[in-house]
mmCIF file with all atom_site columns, C-alpha atoms in Angstrom:
data_model
loop_
_atom_site.group_PDB
_atom_site.id
_atom_site.type_symbol
_atom_site.label_atom_id
_atom_site.label_alt_id
_atom_site.label_comp_id
_atom_site.label_asym_id
_atom_site.label_entity_id
_atom_site.label_seq_id
_atom_site.pdbx_PDB_ins_code
_atom_site.Cartn_x
_atom_site.Cartn_y
_atom_site.Cartn_z
_atom_site.occupancy
_atom_site.B_iso_or_equiv
_atom_site.pdbx_formal_charge
_atom_site.auth_seq_id
_atom_site.auth_comp_id
_atom_site.auth_asym_id
_atom_site.auth_atom_id
_atom_site.pdbx_PDB_model_num
ATOM 1  C CA . MET B 1 1  ? 27.590 39.494 146.147 1.00 73.00 ? 21 MET B CA 1
ATOM 2  C CA . ASN B 1 2  ? 31.162 40.220 145.604 1.00 89.00 ? 22 ASN B CA 1
ATOM 3  C CA . LEU B 1 3  ? 33.705 41.777 148.274 1.00 91.00 ? 23 LEU B CA 1
ATOM 4  C CA . ALA B 1 4  ? 34.012 44.937 146.206 1.00 93.00 ? 24 ALA B CA 1
ATOM 5  C CA . GLU B 1 5  ? 30.158 45.521 146.534 1.00 94.00 ? 25 GLU B CA 1
ATOM 6  C CA . LEU B 1 6  ? 29.759 44.538 150.116 1.00 94.00 ? 26 LEU B CA 1
ATOM 7  C CA . PHE B 1 7  ? 32.879 47.165 150.652 1.00 95.00 ? 27 PHE B CA 1
ATOM 8  C CA . ILE B 1 8  ? 30.688 50.006 148.586 1.00 95.00 ? 28 ILE B CA 1
ATOM 9  C CA . ARG B 1 9  ? 27.286 49.342 150.266 1.00 96.00 ? 29 ARG B CA 1
ATOM 10 C CA . ALA B 1 10 ? 29.503 49.426 153.982 1.00 96.00 ? 30 ALA B CA 1
ATOM 11 C CA . VAL B 1 11 ? 31.084 53.006 152.938 1.00 96.00 ? 31 VAL B CA 1
ATOM 12 C CA . LYS B 1 12 ? 27.576 54.222 151.686 1.00 96.00 ? 32 LYS B CA 1
ATOM 13 C CA . SER B 1 13 ? 25.630 52.984 155.156 1.00 96.00 ? 33 SER B CA 1
ATOM 14 C CA . GLY B 1 14 ? 28.724 54.402 157.014 1.00 96.00 ? 34 GLY B CA 1
ATOM 15 C CA . CYS B 1 15 ? 28.295 57.743 155.337 1.00 96.00 ? 35 CYS B CA 1
ATOM 16 C CA . ILE B 1 16 ? 24.704 58.366 155.813 1.00 97.00 ? 36 ILE B CA 1
ATOM 17 C CA . CYS B 1 17 ? 24.958 56.816 159.279 1.00 96.00 ? 37 CYS B CA 1
ATOM 18 C CA . SER B 1 18 ? 27.734 59.089 160.579 1.00 96.00 ? 38 SER B CA 1
ATOM 19 C CA . ILE B 1 19 ? 25.967 62.593 159.057 1.00 95.00 ? 39 ILE B CA 1
ATOM 20 C CA . PHE B 1 20 ? 22.804 61.097 161.316 1.00 96.00 ? 40 PHE B CA 1
ATOM 21 C CA . TYR B 1 21 ? 24.369 60.700 164.160 1.00 95.00 ? 41 TYR B CA 1
ATOM 22 C CA . HIS B 1 22 ? 26.889 63.667 164.063 1.00 95.00 ? 42 HIS B CA 1
ATOM 23 C CA . GLY B 1 23 ? 24.118 66.020 162.787 1.00 94.00 ? 43 GLY B CA 1
ATOM 24 C CA . PHE B 1 24 ? 21.906 64.910 165.909 1.00 96.00 ? 44 PHE B CA 1
ATOM 25 C CA . MET B 1 25 ? 24.740 65.372 168.279 1.00 95.00 ? 45 MET B CA 1
ATOM 26 C CA . LEU B 1 26 ? 25.173 68.781 166.472 1.00 94.00 ? 46 LEU B CA 1
ATOM 27 C CA . ILE B 1 27 ? 21.064 69.747 167.537 1.00 95.00 ? 47 ILE B CA 1
ATOM 28 C CA . THR B 1 28 ? 21.877 68.554 170.844 1.00 96.00 ? 48 THR B CA 1
ATOM 29 C CA . GLY B 1 29 ? 24.532 71.108 171.377 1.00 94.00 ? 49 GLY B CA 1
ATOM 30 C CA . THR B 1 30 ? 26.984 68.132 171.840 1.00 92.00 ? 50 THR B CA 1
ATOM 31 C CA . ALA B 1 31 ? 30.942 69.444 170.804 1.00 92.00 ? 51 ALA B CA 1
ATOM 32 C CA . VAL B 1 32 ? 31.678 67.622 167.434 1.00 92.00 ? 52 VAL B CA 1
ATOM 33 C CA . ASN B 1 33 ? 35.602 67.849 166.053 1.00 94.00 ? 53 ASN B CA 1
ATOM 34 C CA . LEU B 1 34 ? 36.567 66.152 162.565 1.00 94.00 ? 54 LEU B CA 1
ATOM 35 C CA . LYS B 1 35 ? 38.554 63.721 164.420 1.00 95.00 ? 55 LYS B CA 1
ATOM 36 C CA . GLN B 1 36 ? 35.755 62.258 166.161 1.00 94.00 ? 56 GLN B CA 1
ATOM 37 C CA . VAL B 1 37 ? 33.362 61.887 162.764 1.00 95.00 ? 57 VAL B CA 1
ATOM 38 C CA . VAL B 1 38 ? 36.526 60.319 160.741 1.00 96.00 ? 58 VAL B CA 1
ATOM 39 C CA . VAL B 1 39 ? 37.248 57.709 163.565 1.00 96.00 ? 59 VAL B CA 1
ATOM 40 C CA . PHE B 1 40 ? 33.449 56.939 164.013 1.00 96.00 ? 60 PHE B CA 1
ATOM 41 C CA . THR B 1 41 ? 33.009 56.593 160.116 1.00 96.00 ? 61 THR B CA 1
ATOM 42 C CA . VAL B 1 42 ? 36.030 54.511 159.671 1.00 96.00 ? 62 VAL B CA 1
ATOM 43 C CA . VAL B 1 43 ? 35.265 51.977 162.472 1.00 97.00 ? 63 VAL B CA 1
ATOM 44 C CA . PHE B 1 44 ? 31.548 51.846 161.370 1.00 97.00 ? 64 PHE B CA 1
ATOM 45 C CA . ILE B 1 45 ? 32.470 51.204 158.017 1.00 96.00 ? 65 ILE B CA 1
ATOM 46 C CA . LEU B 1 46 ? 34.987 48.476 158.752 1.00 97.00 ? 66 LEU B CA 1
ATOM 47 C CA . LEU B 1 47 ? 32.628 46.615 161.399 1.00 97.00 ? 67 LEU B CA 1
ATOM 48 C CA . TYR B 1 48 ? 29.697 47.100 159.115 1.00 96.00 ? 68 TYR B CA 1
ATOM 49 C CA . PHE B 1 49 ? 31.854 45.461 156.163 1.00 96.00 ? 69 PHE B CA 1
ATOM 50 C CA . LEU B 1 50 ? 32.991 42.442 158.584 1.00 96.00 ? 70 LEU B CA 1
ATOM 51 C CA . TRP B 1 51 ? 29.313 41.825 159.365 1.00 95.00 ? 71 TRP B CA 1
ATOM 52 C CA . LEU B 1 52 ? 28.065 41.950 155.757 1.00 94.00 ? 72 LEU B CA 1
ATOM 53 C CA . VAL B 1 53 ? 31.125 39.861 154.504 1.00 93.00 ? 73 VAL B CA 1
ATOM 54 C CA . LEU B 1 54 ? 30.048 37.574 157.453 1.00 93.00 ? 74 LEU B CA 1
ATOM 55 C CA . VAL B 1 55 ? 26.421 37.219 157.157 1.00 92.00 ? 75 VAL B CA 1
ATOM 56 C CA . SER B 1 56 ? 26.707 36.892 153.271 1.00 87.00 ? 76 SER B CA 1
ATOM 57 C CA . SER B 1 57 ? 29.525 33.712 153.765 1.00 81.00 ? 77 SER B CA 1
ATOM 58 C CA . GLY B 1 58 ? 27.193 32.384 155.989 1.00 74.00 ? 78 GLY B CA 1
ATOM 59 C CA . LYS B 1 59 ? 24.185 32.084 153.852 1.00 67.00 ? 79 LYS B CA 1
ATOM 60 C CA . THR B 1 60 ? 26.248 30.443 150.777 1.00 58.00 ? 80 THR B CA 1
ATOM 61 C CA . ARG B 1 61 ? 27.468 27.660 153.113 1.00 56.00 ? 81 ARG B CA 1
ATOM 62 C CA . ARG B 1 62 ? 23.890 27.064 154.659 1.00 53.00 ? 82 ARG B CA 1
ATOM 63 C CA . LYS B 1 63 ? 22.491 25.993 150.896 1.00 52.00 ? 83 LYS B CA 1
#
């Protein structure tokens, strides 16, 4: 997979996980503001993208 596909996968996963995480927080009665949602989503996307890049590059090196 190239970097664009990995980034798209990270964005999709980040949005879905953010919706589930903050939805659960709202259900439990925890206050959520927009800044928390944006920061969580951006950090999750960047870390997951980094992990995807590292994992995919490790598979190609071992072969």
